[in-house]
Amino acid sequence: MARRRRIYEGKAKVLFEGPEPGTLVQYFKDDATAFNNKKQGTITGKGVINNRISEFLMTRISEIGIPTHFIRRLNMREQLVREVEIIPVEVVIRNVAAGSITKRFGMEEGTALPRSIVEYYYKSDDLNDPMISEEHITAFGWASPQEMDEIMHMSLRVNDFLCGVFLAVGIRLIDFKLEFGRWWNNEDLRLVLADEISPDNCRLWDVETNEIMDKDRFRRDMGGVEEAYQEVARRLGILLDSNSPGDMTGPSSLQ
Ligand code: TMP
């Protein structure tokens, strides 16, 4: 494989220069972190599964008219995406209380929220991703008021849509995190959904049993992490080629 320029390495993914200008290759690692990198580990095969799950969900989302950075999957661990300018805001959408909101407001995990709640966090590992309001975002110039209107509107549409996609396969979408980017399409500037959507950044519970099927299994040392990710993929109808174990672990394109 030809050597490619590494543009950025995050906790779960690596971005390489793409084959054409304006594109990047997004490589999914098996590395898992939690609590802003304080807990580190490996979930064998996670990169392969998240590549497929994110491909599936981004494709379905683009089919309802929400633009995304996703172009196409290249292989087991890589997808071609548009090069975008990431807005440094993590958008969290919650349907049911779990995780940090339960601690912040002393709520019991599993409590249905009166309506879907959208929260914003500043994307900064150094500052531990502090929660912010739209005031901070617009005052500090991270996004314009018009962009924030669009982000809120797109996030709620994605939430409604994904709730249905998951419910159809017996999974409750408790909460999830989205990232957005600015994409220059010739002269045209568009806001697009970026990053990934996978059990790494969603909370997914079985409708019948409330069994946890996401990264909380890793965060809370519950075991069965790989199996849970596999089960999400299986229920979504994503077939994983179990005959190519080499691809499950080999970071073929890493330099
Ligand atoms: P929280 O309850 O820890 O605030 O997380 C809410 C949702 O956002 C949950 O589905 C996990 C996801 N998330 C990320 O994807 N990245 C992060 O850095 C954090 C803190 C949460």
PDB file of C-alpha atoms and ligand atoms in Angstrom:
ATOM      1  CA  MET A   1       0.000   0.000   0.000  1.00  0.00           C
ATOM      2  CA  ALA A   2       1.364   3.402  -0.958  1.00  0.00           C
ATOM      3  CA  ARG A   3       2.378   5.656   1.905  1.00  0.00           C
ATOM      4  CA  ARG A   4      -0.199   8.285   2.584  1.00  0.00           C
ATOM      5  CA  ARG A   5       0.047  11.482   4.509  1.00  0.00           C
ATOM      6  CA  ARG A   6      -1.523  11.239   7.934  1.00  0.00           C
ATOM      7  CA  ILE A   7      -3.599  14.372   8.503  1.00  0.00           C
ATOM      8  CA  TYR A   8      -4.906  13.758  12.009  1.00  0.00           C
ATOM      9  CA  GLU A   9      -4.997  10.975  14.588  1.00  0.00           C
ATOM     10  CA  GLY A  10      -7.843  10.883  17.085  1.00  0.00           C
ATOM     11  CA  LYS A  11      -8.663   8.404  19.827  1.00  0.00           C
ATOM     12  CA  ALA A  12     -10.647   5.991  17.641  1.00  0.00           C
ATOM     13  CA  LYS A  13      -9.810   7.055  14.081  1.00  0.00           C
ATOM     14  CA  VAL A  14      -7.013   8.234  11.815  1.00  0.00           C
ATOM     15  CA  LEU A  15      -7.515  10.619   8.899  1.00  0.00           C
ATOM     16  CA  PHE A  16      -5.272  10.259   5.854  1.00  0.00           C
ATOM     17  CA  GLU A  17      -4.968  12.397   2.764  1.00  0.00           C
ATOM     18  CA  GLY A  18      -7.543  11.166   0.222  1.00  0.00           C
ATOM     19  CA  PRO A  19      -6.997  10.073  -3.385  1.00  0.00           C
ATOM     20  CA  GLU A  20      -8.544  13.274  -4.789  1.00  0.00           C
ATOM     21  CA  PRO A  21      -8.332  16.868  -3.570  1.00  0.00           C
ATOM     22  CA  GLY A  22     -11.021  17.639  -1.017  1.00  0.00           C
ATOM     23  CA  THR A  23     -11.259  14.042   0.196  1.00  0.00           C
ATOM     24  CA  LEU A  24      -9.861  12.177   3.202  1.00  0.00           C
ATOM     25  CA  VAL A  25      -9.615   8.524   4.137  1.00  0.00           C
ATOM     26  CA  GLN A  26     -11.121   7.823   7.551  1.00  0.00           C
ATOM     27  CA  TYR A  27      -9.506   4.757   9.168  1.00  0.00           C
ATOM     28  CA  PHE A  28     -11.316   3.098  12.104  1.00  0.00           C
ATOM     29  CA  LYS A  29      -9.075   1.760  14.896  1.00  0.00           C
ATOM     30  CA  ASP A  30      -9.878  -0.838  17.558  1.00  0.00           C
ATOM     31  CA  ASP A  31      -8.650   1.558  20.251  1.00  0.00           C
ATOM     32  CA  ALA A  32     -11.230   2.573  22.807  1.00  0.00           C
ATOM     33  CA  THR A  33     -11.002   5.359  25.351  1.00  0.00           C
ATOM     34  CA  ALA A  34     -13.365   6.709  27.957  1.00  0.00           C
ATOM     35  CA  PHE A  35     -13.464   9.546  30.442  1.00  0.00           C
ATOM     36  CA  ASN A  36     -11.349  11.743  28.169  1.00  0.00           C
ATOM     37  CA  ASN A  37      -8.597   9.188  27.642  1.00  0.00           C
ATOM     38  CA  LYS A  38      -8.217   8.235  31.323  1.00  0.00           C
ATOM     39  CA  LYS A  39      -9.415   4.709  30.496  1.00  0.00           C
ATOM     40  CA  GLN A  40      -7.807   3.053  27.496  1.00  0.00           C
ATOM     41  CA  GLY A  41      -8.266  -0.321  25.876  1.00  0.00           C
ATOM     42  CA  THR A  42      -8.845  -2.285  22.716  1.00  0.00           C
ATOM     43  CA  ILE A  43     -12.094  -3.716  21.449  1.00  0.00           C
ATOM     44  CA  THR A  44     -11.072  -6.360  18.909  1.00  0.00           C
ATOM     45  CA  GLY A  45     -12.784  -5.834  15.571  1.00  0.00           C
ATOM     46  CA  LYS A  46     -14.484  -2.589  16.692  1.00  0.00           C
ATOM     47  CA  GLY A  47     -13.003  -0.587  13.817  1.00  0.00           C
ATOM     48  CA  VAL A  48     -14.394  -3.006  11.253  1.00  0.00           C
ATOM     49  CA  ILE A  49     -17.863  -2.971  12.797  1.00  0.00           C
ATOM     50  CA  ASN A  50     -18.009   0.803  13.334  1.00  0.00           C
ATOM     51  CA  ASN A  51     -16.901   1.393   9.735  1.00  0.00           C
ATOM     52  CA  ARG A  52     -19.886  -0.671   8.560  1.00  0.00           C
ATOM     53  CA  ILE A  53     -22.412   0.706  11.051  1.00  0.00           C
ATOM     54  CA  SER A  54     -21.393   4.305  10.336  1.00  0.00           C
ATOM     55  CA  GLU A  55     -21.541   3.663   6.575  1.00  0.00           C
ATOM     56  CA  PHE A  56     -25.039   2.233   6.954  1.00  0.00           C
ATOM     57  CA  LEU A  57     -26.389   5.040   9.152  1.00  0.00           C
ATOM     58  CA  MET A  58     -24.746   7.906   7.219  1.00  0.00           C
ATOM     59  CA  THR A  59     -26.143   6.463   3.963  1.00  0.00           C
ATOM     60  CA  ARG A  60     -29.673   6.167   5.375  1.00  0.00           C
ATOM     61  CA  ILE A  61     -29.422   9.727   6.751  1.00  0.00           C
ATOM     62  CA  SER A  62     -28.267  11.147   3.404  1.00  0.00           C
ATOM     63  CA  GLU A  63     -31.251   9.379   1.776  1.00  0.00           C
ATOM     64  CA  ILE A  64     -33.614  11.593   3.786  1.00  0.00           C
ATOM     65  CA  GLY A  65     -31.851  14.702   2.494  1.00  0.00           C
ATOM     66  CA  ILE A  66     -29.394  15.442   5.280  1.00  0.00           C
ATOM     67  CA  PRO A  67     -25.929  16.007   3.781  1.00  0.00           C
ATOM     68  CA  THR A  68     -23.021  14.076   5.303  1.00  0.00           C
ATOM     69  CA  HIS A  69     -19.271  13.889   4.755  1.00  0.00           C
ATOM     70  CA  PHE A  70     -19.519  10.196   3.815  1.00  0.00           C
ATOM     71  CA  ILE A  71     -18.716   9.310   0.183  1.00  0.00           C
ATOM     72  CA  ARG A  72     -18.157   5.542   0.174  1.00  0.00           C
ATOM     73  CA  ARG A  73     -16.595   2.695   2.111  1.00  0.00           C
ATOM     74  CA  LEU A  74     -13.214   1.675   0.718  1.00  0.00           C
ATOM     75  CA  ASN A  75     -12.450  -1.519   2.626  1.00  0.00           C
ATOM     76  CA  MET A  76     -12.936  -3.201   6.008  1.00  0.00           C
ATOM     77  CA  ARG A  77     -11.520  -0.334   8.037  1.00  0.00           C
ATOM     78  CA  GLU A  78     -11.576   2.700   5.771  1.00  0.00           C
ATOM     79  CA  GLN A  79     -14.087   5.033   4.218  1.00  0.00           C
ATOM     80  CA  LEU A  80     -13.697   7.934   1.825  1.00  0.00           C
ATOM     81  CA  VAL A  81     -15.096  11.166   3.238  1.00  0.00           C
ATOM     82  CA  ARG A  82     -15.221  14.810   2.207  1.00  0.00           C
ATOM     83  CA  GLU A  83     -12.623  17.046   3.766  1.00  0.00           C
ATOM     84  CA  VAL A  84     -14.562  19.436   5.980  1.00  0.00           C
ATOM     85  CA  GLU A  85     -13.737  22.088   8.542  1.00  0.00           C
ATOM     86  CA  ILE A  86     -14.946  20.537  11.779  1.00  0.00           C
ATOM     87  CA  ILE A  87     -17.004  22.833  13.999  1.00  0.00           C
ATOM     88  CA  PRO A  88     -15.444  22.375  17.465  1.00  0.00           C
ATOM     89  CA  VAL A  89     -18.757  21.542  19.112  1.00  0.00           C
ATOM     90  CA  GLU A  90     -20.027  18.106  20.156  1.00  0.00           C
ATOM     91  CA  VAL A  91     -23.806  17.987  19.826  1.00  0.00           C
ATOM     92  CA  VAL A  92     -25.428  15.528  22.243  1.00  0.00           C
ATOM     93  CA  ILE A  93     -29.085  14.599  21.743  1.00  0.00           C
ATOM     94  CA  ARG A  94     -30.832  12.817  24.617  1.00  0.00           C
ATOM     95  CA  ASN A  95     -34.149  10.968  24.675  1.00  0.00           C
ATOM     96  CA  VAL A  96     -33.749   9.093  27.951  1.00  0.00           C
ATOM     97  CA  ALA A  97     -31.632  10.098  30.966  1.00  0.00           C
ATOM     98  CA  ALA A  98     -28.306   8.229  31.108  1.00  0.00           C
ATOM     99  CA  GLY A  99     -24.672   9.086  31.708  1.00  0.00           C
ATOM    100  CA  SER A 100     -23.661  12.620  32.622  1.00  0.00           C
ATOM    101  CA  ILE A 101     -27.201  14.087  32.727  1.00  0.00           C
ATOM    102  CA  THR A 102     -28.171  11.692  35.520  1.00  0.00           C
ATOM    103  CA  LYS A 103     -25.273  12.960  37.631  1.00  0.00           C
ATOM    104  CA  ARG A 104     -25.842  16.617  36.765  1.00  0.00           C
ATOM    105  CA  PHE A 105     -29.516  16.596  37.786  1.00  0.00           C
ATOM    106  CA  GLY A 106     -29.619  13.625  40.179  1.00  0.00           C
ATOM    107  CA  MET A 107     -31.885  11.634  37.865  1.00  0.00           C
ATOM    108  CA  GLU A 108     -32.323   7.914  37.740  1.00  0.00           C
ATOM    109  CA  GLU A 109     -30.855   6.251  34.665  1.00  0.00           C
ATOM    110  CA  GLY A 110     -33.610   5.198  32.273  1.00  0.00           C
ATOM    111  CA  THR A 111     -35.982   8.084  33.073  1.00  0.00           C
ATOM    112  CA  ALA A 112     -37.709   9.229  29.878  1.00  0.00           C
ATOM    113  CA  LEU A 113     -37.060  12.931  29.259  1.00  0.00           C
ATOM    114  CA  PRO A 114     -40.097  15.204  28.757  1.00  0.00           C
ATOM    115  CA  ARG A 115     -38.788  15.901  25.256  1.00  0.00           C
ATOM    116  CA  SER A 116     -35.557  15.371  23.352  1.00  0.00           C
ATOM    117  CA  ILE A 117     -32.831  17.589  24.779  1.00  0.00           C
ATOM    118  CA  VAL A 118     -29.945  18.967  22.713  1.00  0.00           C
ATOM    119  CA  GLU A 119     -26.738  19.879  24.532  1.00  0.00           C
ATOM    120  CA  TYR A 120     -23.457  21.347  23.314  1.00  0.00           C
ATOM    121  CA  TYR A 121     -19.917  20.592  24.486  1.00  0.00           C
ATOM    122  CA  TYR A 122     -16.731  22.387  23.439  1.00  0.00           C
ATOM    123  CA  LYS A 123     -14.440  19.910  21.668  1.00  0.00           C
ATOM    124  CA  SER A 124     -11.258  20.284  23.720  1.00  0.00           C
ATOM    125  CA  ASP A 125      -9.466  17.371  25.345  1.00  0.00           C
ATOM    126  CA  ASP A 126      -7.333  19.829  27.353  1.00  0.00           C
ATOM    127  CA  LEU A 127     -10.461  21.335  28.913  1.00  0.00           C
ATOM    128  CA  ASN A 128     -12.242  17.972  29.226  1.00  0.00           C
ATOM    129  CA  ASP A 129     -15.016  18.906  26.716  1.00  0.00           C
ATOM    130  CA  PRO A 130     -16.879  21.431  28.902  1.00  0.00           C
ATOM    131  CA  MET A 131     -20.626  21.849  28.432  1.00  0.00           C
ATOM    132  CA  ILE A 132     -21.415  25.127  26.682  1.00  0.00           C
ATOM    133  CA  SER A 133     -24.441  27.094  25.543  1.00  0.00           C
ATOM    134  CA  GLU A 134     -25.281  28.557  22.148  1.00  0.00           C
ATOM    135  CA  GLU A 135     -24.194  31.915  23.613  1.00  0.00           C
ATOM    136  CA  HIS A 136     -20.602  30.669  24.001  1.00  0.00           C
ATOM    137  CA  ILE A 137     -20.651  29.137  20.516  1.00  0.00           C
ATOM    138  CA  THR A 138     -21.787  32.311  18.763  1.00  0.00           C
ATOM    139  CA  ALA A 139     -19.896  34.773  21.007  1.00  0.00           C
ATOM    140  CA  PHE A 140     -16.587  32.940  20.544  1.00  0.00           C
ATOM    141  CA  GLY A 141     -17.278  32.520  16.811  1.00  0.00           C
ATOM    142  CA  TRP A 142     -17.207  28.694  16.740  1.00  0.00           C
ATOM    143  CA  ALA A 143     -20.404  28.789  14.658  1.00  0.00           C
ATOM    144  CA  SER A 144     -22.787  31.514  13.495  1.00  0.00           C
ATOM    145  CA  PRO A 145     -26.373  31.852  14.768  1.00  0.00           C
ATOM    146  CA  GLN A 146     -27.577  30.694  11.322  1.00  0.00           C
ATOM    147  CA  GLU A 147     -25.327  27.616  11.495  1.00  0.00           C
ATOM    148  CA  MET A 148     -26.610  26.853  15.004  1.00  0.00           C
ATOM    149  CA  ASP A 149     -30.218  26.995  13.782  1.00  0.00           C
ATOM    150  CA  GLU A 150     -29.300  24.531  11.054  1.00  0.00           C
ATOM    151  CA  ILE A 151     -27.361  22.289  13.463  1.00  0.00           C
ATOM    152  CA  MET A 152     -30.309  22.147  15.896  1.00  0.00           C
ATOM    153  CA  HIS A 153     -32.774  21.419  13.063  1.00  0.00           C
ATOM    154  CA  MET A 154     -30.558  18.717  11.498  1.00  0.00           C
ATOM    155  CA  SER A 155     -29.825  17.123  14.887  1.00  0.00           C
ATOM    156  CA  LEU A 156     -33.503  16.762  15.756  1.00  0.00           C
ATOM    157  CA  ARG A 157     -34.265  15.298  12.314  1.00  0.00           C
ATOM    158  CA  VAL A 158     -31.398  12.823  12.664  1.00  0.00           C
ATOM    159  CA  ASN A 159     -32.677  11.921  16.131  1.00  0.00           C
ATOM    160  CA  ASP A 160     -36.265  11.279  14.968  1.00  0.00           C
ATOM    161  CA  PHE A 161     -35.009   9.255  12.025  1.00  0.00           C
ATOM    162  CA  LEU A 162     -32.475   7.181  13.975  1.00  0.00           C
ATOM    163  CA  CYS A 163     -34.985   6.499  16.783  1.00  0.00           C
ATOM    164  CA  GLY A 164     -37.155   4.842  14.113  1.00  0.00           C
ATOM    165  CA  VAL A 165     -34.283   2.975  12.455  1.00  0.00           C
ATOM    166  CA  PHE A 166     -33.187   1.494  15.792  1.00  0.00           C
ATOM    167  CA  LEU A 167     -36.688   0.856  17.150  1.00  0.00           C
ATOM    168  CA  ALA A 168     -37.440  -1.197  14.039  1.00  0.00           C
ATOM    169  CA  VAL A 169     -34.684  -3.608  15.121  1.00  0.00           C
ATOM    170  CA  GLY A 170     -35.601  -3.679  18.810  1.00  0.00           C
ATOM    171  CA  ILE A 171     -33.137  -1.047  20.024  1.00  0.00           C
ATOM    172  CA  ARG A 172     -33.884   2.138  21.965  1.00  0.00           C
ATOM    173  CA  LEU A 173     -31.741   5.164  21.078  1.00  0.00           C
ATOM    174  CA  ILE A 174     -31.080   6.640  24.512  1.00  0.00           C
ATOM    175  CA  ASP A 175     -28.671   9.397  23.453  1.00  0.00           C
ATOM    176  CA  PHE A 176     -25.891  10.071  20.955  1.00  0.00           C
ATOM    177  CA  LYS A 177     -23.274  12.574  19.869  1.00  0.00           C
ATOM    178  CA  LEU A 178     -22.962  14.271  16.480  1.00  0.00           C
ATOM    179  CA  GLU A 179     -20.304  16.468  14.904  1.00  0.00           C
ATOM    180  CA  PHE A 180     -20.778  18.857  12.018  1.00  0.00           C
ATOM    181  CA  GLY A 181     -18.389  20.319   9.461  1.00  0.00           C
ATOM    182  CA  ARG A 182     -18.276  23.034   6.810  1.00  0.00           C
ATOM    183  CA  TRP A 183     -17.881  21.689   3.297  1.00  0.00           C
ATOM    184  CA  TRP A 184     -16.866  23.957   0.415  1.00  0.00           C
ATOM    185  CA  ASN A 185     -18.616  22.633  -2.706  1.00  0.00           C
ATOM    186  CA  ASN A 186     -16.980  24.954  -5.273  1.00  0.00           C
ATOM    187  CA  GLU A 187     -18.362  28.380  -4.280  1.00  0.00           C
ATOM    188  CA  ASP A 188     -21.040  26.893  -2.091  1.00  0.00           C
ATOM    189  CA  LEU A 189     -20.556  26.479   1.694  1.00  0.00           C
ATOM    190  CA  ARG A 190     -22.657  23.680   3.220  1.00  0.00           C
ATOM    191  CA  LEU A 191     -23.055  22.322   6.695  1.00  0.00           C
ATOM    192  CA  VAL A 192     -22.704  18.528   6.709  1.00  0.00           C
ATOM    193  CA  LEU A 193     -22.831  15.758   9.278  1.00  0.00           C
ATOM    194  CA  ALA A 194     -19.286  14.490   9.925  1.00  0.00           C
ATOM    195  CA  ASP A 195     -17.294  12.092  12.162  1.00  0.00           C
ATOM    196  CA  GLU A 196     -19.078   8.742  12.733  1.00  0.00           C
ATOM    197  CA  ILE A 197     -22.286   7.306  14.159  1.00  0.00           C
ATOM    198  CA  SER A 198     -21.648   4.006  15.936  1.00  0.00           C
ATOM    199  CA  PRO A 199     -22.002   2.310  19.328  1.00  0.00           C
ATOM    200  CA  ASP A 200     -18.918   4.359  20.334  1.00  0.00           C
ATOM    201  CA  ASN A 201     -20.975   7.542  20.388  1.00  0.00           C
ATOM    202  CA  CYS A 202     -24.534   6.317  20.930  1.00  0.00           C
ATOM    203  CA  ARG A 203     -26.280   4.732  23.903  1.00  0.00           C
ATOM    204  CA  LEU A 204     -28.306   1.777  22.623  1.00  0.00           C
ATOM    205  CA  TRP A 205     -30.499  -0.394  24.852  1.00  0.00           C
ATOM    206  CA  ASP A 206     -32.449  -3.496  23.927  1.00  0.00           C
ATOM    207  CA  VAL A 207     -36.153  -2.561  23.894  1.00  0.00           C
ATOM    208  CA  GLU A 208     -37.254  -5.673  25.778  1.00  0.00           C
ATOM    209  CA  THR A 209     -34.485  -6.217  28.319  1.00  0.00           C
ATOM    210  CA  ASN A 210     -32.772  -2.788  28.542  1.00  0.00           C
ATOM    211  CA  GLU A 211     -29.497  -4.626  27.933  1.00  0.00           C
ATOM    212  CA  ILE A 212     -26.722  -2.161  27.115  1.00  0.00           C
ATOM    213  CA  MET A 213     -25.381  -2.557  23.552  1.00  0.00           C
ATOM    214  CA  ASP A 214     -22.835   0.293  23.343  1.00  0.00           C
ATOM    215  CA  LYS A 215     -19.557   1.682  24.692  1.00  0.00           C
ATOM    216  CA  ASP A 216     -20.953   1.875  28.236  1.00  0.00           C
ATOM    217  CA  ARG A 217     -20.063  -1.852  28.380  1.00  0.00           C
ATOM    218  CA  PHE A 218     -16.419  -0.785  28.017  1.00  0.00           C
ATOM    219  CA  ARG A 219     -16.717   2.321  30.225  1.00  0.00           C
ATOM    220  CA  ARG A 220     -18.269   0.240  33.020  1.00  0.00           C
ATOM    221  CA  ASP A 221     -16.175  -2.945  32.570  1.00  0.00           C
ATOM    222  CA  MET A 222     -19.293  -5.011  31.854  1.00  0.00           C
ATOM    223  CA  GLY A 223     -17.650  -7.410  29.369  1.00  0.00           C
ATOM    224  CA  GLY A 224     -19.265  -8.592  26.138  1.00  0.00           C
ATOM    225  CA  VAL A 225     -18.298  -5.400  24.320  1.00  0.00           C
ATOM    226  CA  GLU A 226     -17.406  -6.971  20.950  1.00  0.00           C
ATOM    227  CA  GLU A 227     -20.519  -9.139  21.066  1.00  0.00           C
ATOM    228  CA  ALA A 228     -22.738  -6.117  21.735  1.00  0.00           C
ATOM    229  CA  TYR A 229     -21.296  -4.162  18.780  1.00  0.00           C
ATOM    230  CA  GLN A 230     -21.685  -7.261  16.578  1.00  0.00           C
ATOM    231  CA  GLU A 231     -25.293  -7.640  17.653  1.00  0.00           C
ATOM    232  CA  VAL A 232     -26.092  -4.016  16.742  1.00  0.00           C
ATOM    233  CA  ALA A 233     -24.607  -4.627  13.278  1.00  0.00           C
ATOM    234  CA  ARG A 234     -26.457  -7.914  12.925  1.00  0.00           C
ATOM    235  CA  ARG A 235     -29.816  -6.385  13.843  1.00  0.00           C
ATOM    236  CA  LEU A 236     -29.286  -3.546  11.365  1.00  0.00           C
ATOM    237  CA  GLY A 237     -28.822  -6.234   8.706  1.00  0.00           C
ATOM    238  CA  ILE A 238     -25.161  -5.487   8.164  1.00  0.00           C
ATOM    239  CA  LEU A 239     -23.307  -8.619   7.154  1.00  0.00           C
ATOM    240  CA  LEU A 240     -19.738  -8.831   8.356  1.00  0.00           C
ATOM    241  CA  ASP A 241     -17.394 -11.104   6.440  1.00  0.00           C
ATOM    242  CA  SER A 242     -16.145 -13.399   9.164  1.00  0.00           C
ATOM    243  CA  ASN A 243     -13.910 -15.187   6.649  1.00  0.00           C
ATOM    244  CA  SER A 244     -11.326 -12.438   6.638  1.00  0.00           C
ATOM    245  CA  PRO A 245      -9.969 -12.325  10.185  1.00  0.00           C
ATOM    246  CA  GLY A 246      -6.797 -10.657   8.888  1.00  0.00           C
ATOM    247  CA  ASP A 247      -8.797  -7.553   8.171  1.00  0.00           C
ATOM    248  CA  MET A 248     -10.190  -7.555  11.700  1.00  0.00           C
ATOM    249  CA  THR A 249      -6.857  -6.645  13.218  1.00  0.00           C
ATOM    250  CA  GLY A 250      -4.405  -5.513  10.565  1.00  0.00           C
ATOM    251  CA  PRO A 251      -3.861  -1.772  10.356  1.00  0.00           C
ATOM    252  CA  SER A 252      -2.867  -2.272   6.710  1.00  0.00           C
ATOM    253  CA  SER A 253      -2.634   1.374   5.833  1.00  0.00           C
ATOM    254  CA  LEU A 254      -0.999   2.688   8.981  1.00  0.00           C
ATOM    255  CA  GLN A 255       2.490   4.001   8.440  1.00  0.00           C
TER     256      GLN A 255
HETATM  257  P1  TMP B   1     -22.541  11.637  28.400  1.00  0.00           P
HETATM  258  O1  TMP B   1     -23.742  11.089  29.084  1.00  0.00           O
HETATM  259  O2  TMP B   1     -21.244  11.106  28.904  1.00  0.00           O
HETATM  260  O3  TMP B   1     -22.558  13.147  28.370  1.00  0.00           O
HETATM  261  O4  TMP B   1     -22.622  11.165  26.854  1.00  0.00           O
HETATM  262  C1  TMP B   1     -23.754  11.434  26.065  1.00  0.00           C
HETATM  263  C2  TMP B   1     -23.612  10.721  24.728  1.00  0.00           C
HETATM  264  O5  TMP B   1     -22.546  11.269  23.978  1.00  0.00           O
HETATM  265  C3  TMP B   1     -23.325   9.239  24.841  1.00  0.00           C
HETATM  266  O6  TMP B   1     -24.070   8.556  23.836  1.00  0.00           O
HETATM  267  C4  TMP B   1     -21.856   9.092  24.552  1.00  0.00           C
HETATM  268  C5  TMP B   1     -21.565  10.276  23.662  1.00  0.00           C
HETATM  269  N1  TMP B   1     -20.246  10.852  23.899  1.00  0.00           N
HETATM  270  C6  TMP B   1     -19.308  10.843  22.905  1.00  0.00           C
HETATM  271  O7  TMP B   1     -19.549  10.319  21.803  1.00  0.00           O
HETATM  272  N2  TMP B   1     -18.091  11.402  23.137  1.00  0.00           N
HETATM  273  C7  TMP B   1     -17.770  11.981  24.312  1.00  0.00           C
HETATM  274  O8  TMP B   1     -16.653  12.489  24.477  1.00  0.00           O
HETATM  275  C8  TMP B   1     -18.760  11.993  25.350  1.00  0.00           C
HETATM  276  C9  TMP B   1     -18.461  12.617  26.700  1.00  0.00           C
HETATM  277  C10 TMP B   1     -19.980  11.415  25.096  1.00  0.00           C
END
